[in-house]
Amino acid sequence: FGPIHESVAKTLMNLGKVNRALNELTEAQANYNRAIDIFKATLGPECEGIGQCLMNQGNVVSKLGDAKAAINL
């Protein structure tokens, strides 16, 4: 597939979910950010995957205790 492919983005998003479950919040954020970049590059800014990643990022930020920052995502 190569490093910039929808399947890679989906895998990174799922890895972010695993990171979040393991309380590896920095790693989760990094994986969500990379997935968002790939989704934008391959499917455009209106891609459903971007919304899913942003929702997941909001959960991570909330878990970090900064609910206000989650609103700004």
CSV table of C-alpha atoms in Angstrom, one decimal:
chain,number,residue,atom,x,y,z
A,1,PHE,CA,0.0,0.0,0.0
A,2,GLY,CA,2.7,2.5,0.9
A,3,PRO,CA,2.9,4.9,3.8
A,4,ILE,CA,0.1,7.2,2.4
A,5,HIS,CA,-2.9,4.9,2.0
A,6,GLU,CA,-6.4,4.7,3.5
A,7,SER,CA,-5.7,1.3,5.0
A,8,VAL,CA,-2.6,2.6,6.8
A,9,ALA,CA,-4.7,5.5,8.2
A,10,LYS,CA,-7.3,3.0,9.5
A,11,THR,CA,-4.7,0.9,11.1
A,12,LEU,CA,-3.1,3.9,12.8
A,13,MET,CA,-6.6,4.9,14.1
A,14,ASN,CA,-7.1,1.4,15.5
A,15,LEU,CA,-3.6,1.5,17.0
A,16,GLY,CA,-4.5,4.8,18.7
A,17,LYS,CA,-7.5,3.1,20.2
A,18,VAL,CA,-5.3,0.4,21.6
A,19,ASN,CA,-2.9,3.0,22.9
A,20,ARG,CA,-5.7,4.8,24.6
A,21,ALA,CA,-7.0,1.6,26.3
A,22,LEU,CA,-3.4,0.9,27.5
A,23,ASN,CA,-3.3,4.5,28.8
A,24,GLU,CA,-0.5,5.3,26.3
A,25,LEU,CA,-2.1,8.7,25.6
A,26,THR,CA,0.9,10.4,23.9
A,27,GLU,CA,1.2,7.6,21.5
A,28,ALA,CA,-2.5,7.5,20.9
A,29,GLN,CA,-2.5,11.2,20.0
A,30,ALA,CA,0.5,10.7,17.6
A,31,ASN,CA,-1.3,7.8,15.9
A,32,TYR,CA,-4.5,9.8,15.5
A,33,ASN,CA,-2.7,12.8,14.1
A,34,ARG,CA,-0.8,10.7,11.6
A,35,ALA,CA,-4.1,9.0,10.6
A,36,ILE,CA,-5.8,12.4,10.1
A,37,ASP,CA,-2.9,13.5,7.8
A,38,ILE,CA,-3.2,10.4,5.7
A,39,PHE,CA,-7.0,10.6,5.5
A,40,LYS,CA,-6.8,14.2,4.4
A,41,ALA,CA,-4.2,13.3,1.7
A,42,THR,CA,-6.0,10.3,0.4
A,43,LEU,CA,-9.7,11.0,0.8
A,44,GLY,CA,-10.0,14.7,1.4
A,45,PRO,CA,-11.0,16.8,4.4
A,46,GLU,CA,-14.6,15.6,4.6
A,47,CYS,CA,-13.6,12.0,5.2
A,48,GLU,CA,-15.5,10.1,7.9
A,49,GLY,CA,-12.2,8.8,9.3
A,50,ILE,CA,-11.1,12.3,10.2
A,51,GLY,CA,-14.2,12.7,12.3
A,52,GLN,CA,-13.6,9.4,14.0
A,53,CYS,CA,-10.0,10.4,14.8
A,54,LEU,CA,-11.1,13.8,16.1
A,55,MET,CA,-13.7,12.1,18.4
A,56,ASN,CA,-11.0,9.7,19.7
A,57,GLN,CA,-8.6,12.6,20.2
A,58,GLY,CA,-11.3,14.3,22.3
A,59,ASN,CA,-11.6,11.2,24.4
A,60,VAL,CA,-7.8,11.2,25.0
A,61,VAL,CA,-7.7,14.9,25.9
A,62,SER,CA,-10.6,14.4,28.2
A,63,LYS,CA,-8.9,11.5,29.8
A,64,LEU,CA,-5.9,13.8,30.4
A,65,GLY,CA,-8.3,16.1,32.3
A,66,ASP,CA,-8.5,18.9,29.8
A,67,ALA,CA,-12.1,18.9,28.6
A,68,LYS,CA,-11.8,22.5,27.3
A,69,ALA,CA,-9.0,21.4,24.9
A,70,ALA,CA,-11.2,18.6,23.6
A,71,ILE,CA,-13.7,21.2,22.4
A,72,ASN,CA,-11.0,23.0,20.3
A,73,LEU,CA,-10.3,19.8,18.3
